[in-house]
Amino acid sequence: MAAAPVASTSSTPEPSAGPRQPKEDEKPLDVSILKELARKALVDALNSVNGVKTLVLDNALAGPLGLVTEVSLLKHHGVDKMFWLEPGPLSATTTNIVYLCRPHISYVRIIADQIKRHGRESQKHNYTLFLVPRTSTLVSRILEEEGVLGDITISSYNLQFIPLADDVISLEHDTAFKEIWADGDETIIYNSMLALMKMQSLYGVFPRLVAKGDYASRLAKLLSKNLQTSALDSPNSLLRIMSEKIDSLIIIDRKVDMITPLLTQLTYEGLIDELIGLKNSHVELPMSLLNPPNAPNQPAAAAPTSNAPQGGTSLMKEKKKKHHLTTATDPLFAELRDLNFSAVGKKLNQVARRLDEDYKLRHQAKTVAQLKDFVGKLGGLQTEHQSLRLHTGLSEMLVPLTRTDVFNKSLEIQQNLLASYDVNGQISAIEELIAQGADMQIVLRLLCLASIVAGGIKTKTLENIKRELLQSYGYNYLPLLLTLASPPLAILLPNPLPASAPAAVAAGKYPYTALRRSLRLLIEDADPLEELENDVSYVYSGYAPISVRLVQCVAQKSGVLSNPAGEKDKKIAAGDSDARPRDATGAPKVQAHPIVGWKGFEDVVASIPGETADIVQGVPGQKDAPSAATLMLPKEQTTTTVVFFLGGCTYTEIAALRWVGRQTVGRRMLVATTGMVSGESVVASVADGGAAAAGPAEVGI
Amino acid sequence: MDRQEHPTTTWEAMQDSTVFYRKQQVYSTPGKLPNLGDFIIAGCRYGGPLALMRDTSKLVALGSGTAAFAKAQIQVYSPAGEVLLLFSWDQGKIIRFGWTSDEKLAVLNEEGTYRLYDLQGDYQQYSLGADAAEVGIIDARIHENGLVALTGSLSLLEVKGWEGGKPLTLASPGISQPPHAWAVIPPDLTISRHVEALLSVDATVYSVDNLEATDQRLSRGPFSHLAPSPNGKSLALLTSSGSLWVVSTDFQRSLADFDTSSFTTSAGEIRQVAWCGNDAVLVTFEHMALLVGPFGDTLQYFYSGPTFAITESDGVRIVGPDTCDFLQKVPVSTVSVFRPGSTAPAAILYDAWELFSKRSPKADESIRSIRPELAAAVNGCIDAAGDEWEPYWQRRLLNAAKFGKAFLDVYDATDFVNMGQALKVLNAVRFYEIGIPITYTQYTQLSPSQLISRLTARNLHLLALRISSFLNLQPSAVLKHWACAKILRSKPTSTSKETGVDDEVVCKSIVEKFETLGSAGVSYAEIAQKAWEVGRTELATKLLDHEPKSSDQVPLLLNMKEDRLALMKAVESGDTDLVYHVLLHLHKRLPLGSFFRLIEEGGPALALASKLLQVYARAQNREMLRDFYYSDDRRVDSAVLCLNEAATMSDPVAKTNEVKAAQKFFSEDKERTFEAKMVDENVRLLTLQQQLEKEADGKISFFGLSVNETLRTCLINGMGKRADKIRSDFKVPDKRYWYLKLHALTEVHDWESLDTFARSKRSPIGYQAFVQHLVEKGHTREAISYVPRCDSNKRVDLYVLCGDWRLAGKECKDRGDKTKMEELKRTCPNSLIARELEQFAASMK
């Protein structure tokens, strides 16, 4: 079902997917079926309302929906006009009005308001409300309180995991982090459970659940409990069969590793997210980058109104257009996305040269047959050409942004803090950034990072810097500071803690310095970057995300202790390197070991705050769970380990996990998440609770 | 072996003997049913029961058997004529009743109230809403998955499903008087998948769905009867002149036309127009049923009195005064086996088997002759067995199939086994005491589990259980129904009531039954609900303990007023929606104080509930949230709430007051001196800003800005003095202030002030910051003047930054830095500069 990459028609000498070209026996788990399900559910929902309809859409859903459907599909199923769900009057010409939104109270009140307004103007409409992903008592209650419950039909549109790439699926619920850790609203945990149940019903039962973190463990327990009860309701489903393709589900909640999102992501895709912004895999780019003479895949959503000036001096100021960054239409992106940004230039250069040579082939074409052959390849070359143009342009946009004073200072502070080098000096440096008027989110990220790695900031210093913050950015950020300081988040703490601090806060102190050693977080030796790329730490130029190390504790134990690829020199010297399968780069691959939970790392894992869970799932209805021994038998076929990030994950973590997957034979990684996050989105979403009320919420897209 | 009548004896030919119809007597019911002519009747598909209500428009002779007519009463008979249910109706006049797909009787009255009765007489009641009650309902059509009602104001209301959904208004047909006749096509049979109503108005027919009413522009009306076929593709219309006209439901093709007027004289009034399967129409008269085939061929069946016909998907059931008959087109498989002279492989196989059982050697020869088609022949015999009513013939046909099967090397016997099982089940339910005359085709459409639920609805638990275990189906549905029925029946006696022994026994017997039958999928909560409904709280609690799904326990616990437990279970389930359900329910029912106490006393176990309440209240009910925080002495939360409130306000006085309130809350908490101080600063700032605005005559807006922005606004508006004052009032550190002032003065291009400022004292941020900021903003010329004040070792680079290569070169020369000079020469942009640099380099020696 997966759409074949457009460029597969071009038989360039190098395979476009690079070293990850799957072999026959390691076909990745087909996740495109999830997209089909989401699409079909949408069509069914729309068709249940007869006739033409006006669709009123929750802004936060537009992105996720864009990943599963096109506007033409909506039109095809009777959608006449579309509006954003925004306060204010709604003028619809059709009888049917269909609302599609997440069950947020603010939306419900807008809807109620619009219905009441129509009532006053005595307009007759049929209202249908589709809630994503399921109906909600709360919504009906509020509609009842507003007195419009009788006028509206409430139903649900079950939008769950959306594939972002062939190894990444996401619920695209952007506010998950804030809801769990700032509001204490666990709805997303339950919804994640339902989504994971759906996965189990498609691919079979996850044989083992491994979780770290209070909420992750809660999710694991909910999941295994729910499996037992719901499998009985559906006797013939896959819920009664142990999955052959999936060997385990690892759940990590964001609180377990708060450090990673606070850092600046240094991979290509991560940096785009940090500096330009990636939302639902879409990035806003200047038109000139996207409008080549023969653009092959124009998203139908946005119609260009005017032609941007070609070769404009400042790309950033040009008219913007959303572009879907995906490897399906852009083969080059697959090669670039996970590279450390410092290596991107070299790669682009390499591709450009390769392309140039390919074009030159036409000069060698002597016979008509050869010429025909070349013309056949031309389409692929042009796609690649356009792709190259896009990424060169994008890199050009990024470079000046990485040269700014603030960017480099903040990087420096991050690296120093990670090494626990002169913490007090770093805090002064942060203060300096405030004085310079750096972005609030950058300052807060660094401050939280300092608090976590140093186990708190001296009370006096902290109060001082908080005061600076409030004076500079506004007193309305006081609630945000309080949220960051109080449990369950507690990532901005004084040291020593006040005596009155809840026990949970004291217990939640992060043992960063110990972890740095035990999980080999910092690669200290200043190797050139090529060498660094042999460890997951390349994604942060020398720092390995704790979350990824934790996954390695389960799925690639040797990778935690030593660099699997780093040993290649010794192996070659010993002469036994041929015994192992190698990937294209020549690094030896390690045969995947069976999943045995946290074994070997129990102490390290226990030292990190948050509950730990390790559940061997039995097939419901059968009394005897499979013994751990049978699970440990190495399987013949390649299995997939699903890693679920509760509260969101960063692009760097995905890149690092892909790296882990590449290093092992017989195991692939599938990343599942509630959404993509970055330090900026984390800070912004938590701030949203209090401060954003000051002005109207930003209405984008 | 006694001779059974050959199947073909009931066959009657049509269309030049190419098609056969057969009428089989299913049950004999002499004297069991009242005179059907006096009643309004609704029949349920798939061999379901018959509901009767006296037709009040008919005269009835008073007599011994008429006591039942005294009050409104509905009787439900099984097809075998047994009374299944009898109940009286105490509501407004019944407009219509009909059967739902799960065999419940939907009864609608003129006030728009409708009830769904199960076969035990229990009902749910719903309503079409107040509007409908006001105008009244004058007619309705009930189909299996909903109903369409015609209101007194002649609009059509549709109800989808039987969950009490809100009625939808269909497009207005724009008629001034009720239609002569009308019918609906259920949504699953229309192309649009939405219900379609067909109204006979004047000479034409309107088809109405929820979007539009279309006039089909016919001229043959008015029609007295409209009947859509079971598959919804064709429509039978009867004109007032008595001609039967069959058209496709889109009115594009006329399929048949037949005049029935000649029969009315002999057989009495036309009672019903019904379909027999999808290709023949049955018109019933007082004493006769007339089957009209697609080409106008007819068959006549005579009855001693009025009949009632129930259309099935593969035929029609005719309930007469003495019999219940099933009339159908003889299925293809049966025809090919039994049609006289048939040479179909199945017929030859059957023949061969008969010869074989007579020990005739010809059997072998017959088998040989159909060798290539033997598998098809076996399948044919199996199919034919399914369509045979008599076990005798079923057995013979299956034997024939078994015989043929033996000659095949490879044959998948699944169909054979399944058919055997199905027939065993069918024969059991067709037995007159059970009375479900269902054909094999209907059985496959209905599904075995539906059939079983029909049995449980009749309290035939043992049979249902046997069948479900025979078919390897989950027994949980049956057991659940059984348990509910058991609870209803086992009323506690007065002696056992006090001891609670009775409850214990019932609970135990139910749980034991489930466990021995290994049915884990059953929901104890539903059974407990039943127990609670009949007032047996004790038993309900006991049963609820066995429920594994906490989510299912919650609603009942709420009903039982076990508030704390309900909330606890909801939190445990992790389903936030369920928690909301409980919270909102309790919020409505309990006084606010005890509601808060319940949550507060729950401690960490109910933390989720408390958080969710806050999320809800923050968006919808802030007043309540204030009370909640106040009652729990949560000063910080109260303060934050005030701040949030303040953030939404624009009125200066209200905003300041709200911030002051927050300040008060913080100051009450000893741990929050820092926050109190900050909010205090905020109050001061707000007051100051109001003052500033006054000073500026309202031309500059200050209110709500941060300290930095306030300073900046002062500076760019030439209020430097004020800025200095604010700066010292708010103890803004030097560095920050310098940056601010640098940025502000650059913004307004006030180079003079900037210069004075830079000279006012030694810059705490150095002068490099000046250069860099000015360059960044594009003021390189101004930037250069600050370079000499920077650290000497940075100057070269800064000059380069300003784009002044000459000065950079000069700087190099002054410092005698040859390496730097080389670097400059290498990186300089053009040869002109390079030459100039060269000169400097030369003069360095």
mmCIF file of C-alpha atoms in Angstrom, chain A residues 409-661:
data_model
loop_
_atom_site.group_PDB
_atom_site.id
_atom_site.type_symbol
_atom_site.label_atom_id
_atom_site.label_comp_id
_atom_site.label_asym_id
_atom_site.label_seq_id
_atom_site.Cartn_x
_atom_site.Cartn_y
_atom_site.Cartn_z
ATOM 1 C CA LYS A 409 25.957 31.062 23.360
ATOM 2 C CA SER A 410 23.045 28.848 24.212
ATOM 3 C CA LEU A 411 24.782 25.870 22.588
ATOM 4 C CA GLU A 412 27.882 26.599 24.606
ATOM 5 C CA ILE A 413 25.903 26.850 27.827
ATOM 6 C CA GLN A 414 24.178 23.562 27.026
ATOM 7 C CA GLN A 415 27.427 21.735 26.407
ATOM 8 C CA ASN A 416 28.989 23.136 29.556
ATOM 9 C CA LEU A 417 26.001 22.256 31.663
ATOM 10 C CA LEU A 418 25.945 18.709 30.292
ATOM 11 C CA ALA A 419 29.557 18.375 31.305
ATOM 12 C CA SER A 420 28.710 19.998 34.649
ATOM 13 C CA TYR A 421 31.410 22.534 33.903
ATOM 14 C CA ASP A 422 31.235 25.744 35.926
ATOM 15 C CA VAL A 423 27.504 25.726 36.580
ATOM 16 C CA ASN A 424 27.555 29.104 38.270
ATOM 17 C CA GLY A 425 29.290 30.596 35.276
ATOM 18 C CA GLN A 426 26.580 29.157 33.011
ATOM 19 C CA ILE A 427 23.869 30.702 35.124
ATOM 20 C CA SER A 428 25.533 34.077 34.827
ATOM 21 C CA ALA A 429 25.676 33.490 31.115
ATOM 22 C CA ILE A 430 21.943 32.797 31.104
ATOM 23 C CA GLU A 431 21.421 36.038 32.963
ATOM 24 C CA GLU A 432 23.467 37.743 30.302
ATOM 25 C CA LEU A 433 21.160 36.273 27.664
ATOM 26 C CA ILE A 434 18.165 37.758 29.455
ATOM 27 C CA ALA A 435 19.887 41.125 29.517
ATOM 28 C CA GLN A 436 20.507 40.850 25.781
ATOM 29 C CA GLY A 437 16.835 40.226 25.263
ATOM 30 C CA ALA A 438 17.135 36.657 24.012
ATOM 31 C CA ASP A 439 13.975 34.676 23.370
ATOM 32 C CA MET A 440 12.097 33.719 26.514
ATOM 33 C CA GLN A 441 11.900 30.066 25.568
ATOM 34 C CA ILE A 442 15.659 29.813 25.041
ATOM 35 C CA VAL A 443 16.328 31.288 28.453
ATOM 36 C CA LEU A 444 13.797 29.080 30.197
ATOM 37 C CA ARG A 445 15.098 25.961 28.474
ATOM 38 C CA LEU A 446 18.612 26.687 29.635
ATOM 39 C CA LEU A 447 17.448 27.518 33.114
ATOM 40 C CA CYS A 448 15.489 24.284 33.473
ATOM 41 C CA LEU A 449 18.421 22.378 32.045
ATOM 42 C CA ALA A 450 20.700 23.925 34.626
ATOM 43 C CA SER A 451 18.285 23.043 37.394
ATOM 44 C CA ILE A 452 17.995 19.424 36.274
ATOM 45 C CA VAL A 453 21.657 18.658 35.712
ATOM 46 C CA ALA A 454 22.844 20.501 38.797
ATOM 47 C CA GLY A 455 20.056 19.273 41.038
ATOM 48 C CA GLY A 456 18.634 22.725 41.567
ATOM 49 C CA ILE A 457 19.886 26.276 41.520
ATOM 50 C CA LYS A 458 20.901 28.189 44.624
ATOM 51 C CA THR A 459 17.821 29.807 46.080
ATOM 52 C CA LYS A 460 19.152 33.344 46.012
ATOM 53 C CA THR A 461 20.461 33.063 42.468
ATOM 54 C CA LEU A 462 17.257 31.454 41.284
ATOM 55 C CA GLU A 463 15.065 34.156 42.779
ATOM 56 C CA ASN A 464 17.245 36.759 41.223
ATOM 57 C CA ILE A 465 17.066 35.258 37.805
ATOM 58 C CA LYS A 466 13.339 34.645 38.065
ATOM 59 C CA ARG A 467 12.921 38.307 38.881
ATOM 60 C CA GLU A 468 14.955 39.215 35.831
ATOM 61 C CA LEU A 469 12.757 36.945 33.746
ATOM 62 C CA LEU A 470 9.525 38.439 35.021
ATOM 63 C CA GLN A 471 10.707 41.975 34.549
ATOM 64 C CA SER A 472 11.971 41.306 31.069
ATOM 65 C CA TYR A 473 9.181 39.186 29.660
ATOM 66 C CA GLY A 474 6.250 40.171 31.828
ATOM 67 C CA TYR A 475 4.830 39.299 35.184
ATOM 68 C CA ASN A 476 2.240 37.162 33.481
ATOM 69 C CA TYR A 477 4.838 34.399 33.324
ATOM 70 C CA LEU A 478 4.697 33.951 37.075
ATOM 71 C CA PRO A 479 2.162 31.097 36.831
ATOM 72 C CA LEU A 480 4.456 29.409 34.303
ATOM 73 C CA LEU A 481 7.378 29.592 36.725
ATOM 74 C CA LEU A 482 5.170 28.136 39.439
ATOM 75 C CA THR A 483 4.087 25.292 37.189
ATOM 76 C CA LEU A 484 7.671 24.491 36.281
ATOM 77 C CA ALA A 485 8.592 24.420 39.952
ATOM 78 C CA SER A 486 5.748 22.319 41.277
ATOM 79 C CA PRO A 487 5.150 18.597 40.906
ATOM 80 C CA PRO A 488 4.664 16.630 38.804
ATOM 81 C CA LEU A 489 6.879 18.701 36.530
ATOM 82 C CA ALA A 490 9.359 20.137 39.093
ATOM 83 C CA ILE A 491 12.120 20.988 36.640
ATOM 84 C CA LEU A 492 12.997 24.409 37.958
ATOM 85 C CA LEU A 493 13.938 23.988 41.599
ATOM 86 C CA PRO A 494 15.904 25.820 44.232
ATOM 87 C CA ASN A 495 18.773 24.091 45.960
ATOM 88 C CA PRO A 496 18.478 23.235 48.782
ATOM 89 C CA LEU A 497 14.771 22.518 48.581
ATOM 90 C CA PRO A 498 12.613 24.362 51.072
ATOM 91 C CA ALA A 499 11.573 22.190 53.976
ATOM 92 C CA SER A 500 7.961 22.429 52.949
ATOM 93 C CA ALA A 501 8.496 20.959 49.487
ATOM 94 C CA PRO A 502 6.371 17.893 48.828
ATOM 95 C CA ALA A 503 8.123 14.585 49.265
ATOM 96 C CA ALA A 504 7.510 13.829 45.622
ATOM 97 C CA VAL A 505 9.720 16.715 44.607
ATOM 98 C CA ALA A 506 12.582 15.625 46.824
ATOM 99 C CA ALA A 507 12.318 12.072 45.555
ATOM 100 C CA GLY A 508 12.215 13.255 41.998
ATOM 101 C CA LYS A 509 15.683 14.690 42.043
ATOM 102 C CA TYR A 510 17.439 13.704 38.869
ATOM 103 C CA PRO A 511 20.723 11.812 39.276
ATOM 104 C CA TYR A 512 22.267 13.352 36.204
ATOM 105 C CA THR A 513 25.945 13.084 37.092
ATOM 106 C CA ALA A 514 25.616 9.421 37.982
ATOM 107 C CA LEU A 515 23.716 8.726 34.762
ATOM 108 C CA ARG A 516 26.303 10.501 32.714
ATOM 109 C CA ARG A 517 28.737 7.822 33.690
ATOM 110 C CA SER A 518 26.505 4.780 33.871
ATOM 111 C CA LEU A 519 24.709 5.462 30.608
ATOM 112 C CA ARG A 520 27.738 6.890 28.835
ATOM 113 C CA LEU A 521 25.896 10.058 27.927
ATOM 114 C CA LEU A 522 28.804 12.247 26.950
ATOM 115 C CA ILE A 523 31.287 11.185 24.389
ATOM 116 C CA GLU A 524 34.146 13.211 25.766
ATOM 117 C CA ASP A 525 36.987 12.613 23.390
ATOM 118 C CA ALA A 526 36.991 15.232 20.752
ATOM 119 C CA ASP A 527 36.837 12.919 17.790
ATOM 120 C CA PRO A 528 36.025 14.383 14.445
ATOM 121 C CA LEU A 529 32.391 14.232 13.629
ATOM 122 C CA GLU A 530 32.605 11.242 11.327
ATOM 123 C CA GLU A 531 33.713 9.206 14.262
ATOM 124 C CA LEU A 532 30.999 10.579 16.494
ATOM 125 C CA GLU A 533 28.382 9.499 14.055
ATOM 126 C CA ASN A 534 29.130 6.015 15.190
ATOM 127 C CA ASP A 535 27.162 6.576 18.352
ATOM 128 C CA VAL A 536 23.688 7.873 19.073
ATOM 129 C CA SER A 537 25.322 10.914 20.620
ATOM 130 C CA TYR A 538 25.974 12.324 17.160
ATOM 131 C CA VAL A 539 22.488 13.812 17.182
ATOM 132 C CA TYR A 540 23.568 16.332 19.811
ATOM 133 C CA SER A 541 27.207 16.504 18.709
ATOM 134 C CA GLY A 542 28.468 14.426 21.557
ATOM 135 C CA TYR A 543 25.568 13.896 23.922
ATOM 136 C CA ALA A 544 23.396 10.770 23.855
ATOM 137 C CA PRO A 545 19.736 11.304 24.784
ATOM 138 C CA ILE A 546 18.865 9.474 28.000
ATOM 139 C CA SER A 547 15.594 8.280 26.500
ATOM 140 C CA VAL A 548 17.425 6.555 23.686
ATOM 141 C CA ARG A 549 19.950 5.062 26.067
ATOM 142 C CA LEU A 550 17.040 3.665 28.057
ATOM 143 C CA VAL A 551 15.643 2.081 24.921
ATOM 144 C CA GLN A 552 19.082 0.635 24.287
ATOM 145 C CA CYS A 553 19.022 -0.783 27.828
ATOM 146 C CA VAL A 554 16.172 -2.940 26.587
ATOM 147 C CA ALA A 555 16.838 -3.473 22.923
ATOM 148 C CA GLN A 556 20.566 -3.081 22.388
ATOM 149 C CA LYS A 557 22.267 -3.664 25.684
ATOM 150 C CA SER A 558 25.793 -3.672 24.343
ATOM 151 C CA GLY A 559 25.269 -0.243 22.834
ATOM 152 C CA VAL A 560 24.887 1.344 26.248
ATOM 153 C CA LEU A 561 28.178 0.121 27.582
ATOM 154 C CA SER A 562 30.365 0.668 24.620
ATOM 155 C CA ASN A 563 30.109 1.968 21.145
ATOM 156 C CA PRO A 564 29.230 -1.021 18.990
ATOM 157 C CA ALA A 565 30.698 0.565 15.937
ATOM 158 C CA GLY A 566 33.661 1.974 17.782
ATOM 159 C CA GLU A 567 35.152 -1.427 18.139
ATOM 160 C CA LYS A 568 35.433 -2.031 14.484
ATOM 161 C CA ASP A 569 39.111 -1.219 14.350
ATOM 162 C CA LYS A 570 39.951 -3.801 16.947
ATOM 163 C CA LYS A 571 37.777 -6.340 15.238
ATOM 164 C CA ILE A 572 39.444 -5.804 11.943
ATOM 165 C CA ALA A 573 42.771 -6.179 13.568
ATOM 166 C CA ALA A 574 41.669 -9.442 15.097
ATOM 167 C CA GLY A 575 40.620 -10.593 11.678
ATOM 168 C CA ASP A 576 37.212 -11.900 12.647
ATOM 169 C CA SER A 577 35.262 -9.036 11.229
ATOM 170 C CA ASP A 578 34.133 -11.016 8.224
ATOM 171 C CA ALA A 579 32.148 -13.284 10.448
ATOM 172 C CA ARG A 580 29.635 -10.537 11.026
ATOM 173 C CA PRO A 581 27.267 -8.983 8.599
ATOM 174 C CA ARG A 582 28.207 -5.444 7.790
ATOM 175 C CA ASP A 583 26.283 -2.553 6.573
ATOM 176 C CA ALA A 584 27.334 -0.326 3.765
ATOM 177 C CA THR A 585 29.524 1.843 5.938
ATOM 178 C CA GLY A 586 31.534 -1.129 6.989
ATOM 179 C CA ALA A 587 30.545 -1.026 10.635
ATOM 180 C CA PRO A 588 29.893 -4.451 12.052
ATOM 181 C CA LYS A 589 26.302 -5.183 12.845
ATOM 182 C CA VAL A 590 25.259 -6.927 15.963
ATOM 183 C CA GLN A 591 22.669 -9.656 15.980
ATOM 184 C CA ALA A 592 19.673 -8.491 17.980
ATOM 185 C CA HIS A 593 19.383 -10.090 21.365
ATOM 186 C CA PRO A 594 16.041 -11.236 22.717
ATOM 187 C CA ILE A 595 14.015 -8.788 24.777
ATOM 188 C CA VAL A 596 14.512 -9.544 28.441
ATOM 189 C CA GLY A 597 13.281 -6.295 29.940
ATOM 190 C CA TRP A 598 15.632 -4.110 31.941
ATOM 191 C CA LYS A 599 17.894 -6.986 32.822
ATOM 192 C CA GLY A 600 21.412 -5.835 33.562
ATOM 193 C CA PHE A 601 20.407 -2.228 34.020
ATOM 194 C CA GLU A 602 17.963 -2.560 36.886
ATOM 195 C CA ASP A 603 19.984 -0.360 39.207
ATOM 196 C CA VAL A 604 20.538 2.410 36.715
ATOM 197 C CA VAL A 605 16.922 2.416 35.686
ATOM 198 C CA ALA A 606 15.759 2.383 39.296
ATOM 199 C CA SER A 607 17.904 5.398 40.070
ATOM 200 C CA ILE A 608 15.921 7.503 37.614
ATOM 201 C CA PRO A 609 12.797 8.872 39.266
ATOM 202 C CA GLY A 610 9.550 7.346 38.132
ATOM 203 C CA GLU A 611 8.041 3.924 38.286
ATOM 204 C CA THR A 612 9.421 1.052 36.275
ATOM 205 C CA ALA A 613 7.298 -1.630 34.691
ATOM 206 C CA ASP A 614 8.057 -4.832 32.864
ATOM 207 C CA ILE A 615 5.037 -6.893 31.920
ATOM 208 C CA VAL A 616 5.083 -10.143 29.978
ATOM 209 C CA GLN A 617 1.715 -10.207 28.284
ATOM 210 C CA GLY A 618 -0.295 -13.378 28.070
ATOM 211 C CA VAL A 619 -2.789 -13.998 25.366
ATOM 212 C CA PRO A 620 -6.150 -13.353 26.960
ATOM 213 C CA GLY A 621 -8.368 -16.300 27.477
ATOM 214 C CA GLN A 622 -5.445 -18.622 27.896
ATOM 215 C CA LYS A 623 -4.631 -19.284 31.460
ATOM 216 C CA ASP A 624 -0.907 -19.754 31.153
ATOM 217 C CA ALA A 625 1.168 -16.847 30.008
ATOM 218 C CA PRO A 626 4.078 -17.817 27.819
ATOM 219 C CA SER A 627 7.018 -18.367 30.027
ATOM 220 C CA ALA A 628 9.778 -15.859 29.842
ATOM 221 C CA ALA A 629 12.010 -18.575 28.454
ATOM 222 C CA THR A 630 10.061 -18.927 25.227
ATOM 223 C CA LEU A 631 10.226 -15.201 24.719
ATOM 224 C CA MET A 632 13.936 -15.252 24.995
ATOM 225 C CA LEU A 633 14.470 -17.680 22.190
ATOM 226 C CA PRO A 634 16.017 -15.842 19.307
ATOM 227 C CA LYS A 635 13.531 -15.520 16.515
ATOM 228 C CA GLU A 636 14.322 -16.378 12.972
ATOM 229 C CA GLN A 637 12.602 -13.445 11.393
ATOM 230 C CA THR A 638 13.285 -9.786 11.925
ATOM 231 C CA THR A 639 11.125 -8.343 14.624
ATOM 232 C CA THR A 640 10.098 -4.802 15.363
ATOM 233 C CA THR A 641 10.439 -3.063 18.683
ATOM 234 C CA VAL A 642 7.873 -0.349 19.185
ATOM 235 C CA VAL A 643 9.044 2.610 21.227
ATOM 236 C CA PHE A 644 6.234 4.802 22.472
ATOM 237 C CA PHE A 645 7.031 8.270 23.767
ATOM 238 C CA LEU A 646 4.292 9.428 26.068
ATOM 239 C CA GLY A 647 4.339 13.207 25.980
ATOM 240 C CA GLY A 648 6.132 13.524 22.678
ATOM 241 C CA CYS A 649 9.560 12.935 21.228
ATOM 242 C CA THR A 650 12.092 14.972 19.319
ATOM 243 C CA TYR A 651 13.408 14.429 15.800
ATOM 244 C CA THR A 652 16.822 13.734 17.249
ATOM 245 C CA GLU A 653 15.474 10.849 19.266
ATOM 246 C CA ILE A 654 13.976 9.364 16.135
ATOM 247 C CA ALA A 655 17.282 9.808 14.342
ATOM 248 C CA ALA A 656 19.128 8.151 17.203
ATOM 249 C CA LEU A 657 16.706 5.231 17.281
ATOM 250 C CA ARG A 658 17.091 4.777 13.541
ATOM 251 C CA TRP A 659 20.779 4.589 14.160
ATOM 252 C CA VAL A 660 20.207 1.933 16.802
ATOM 253 C CA GLY A 661 18.075 0.016 14.321
#
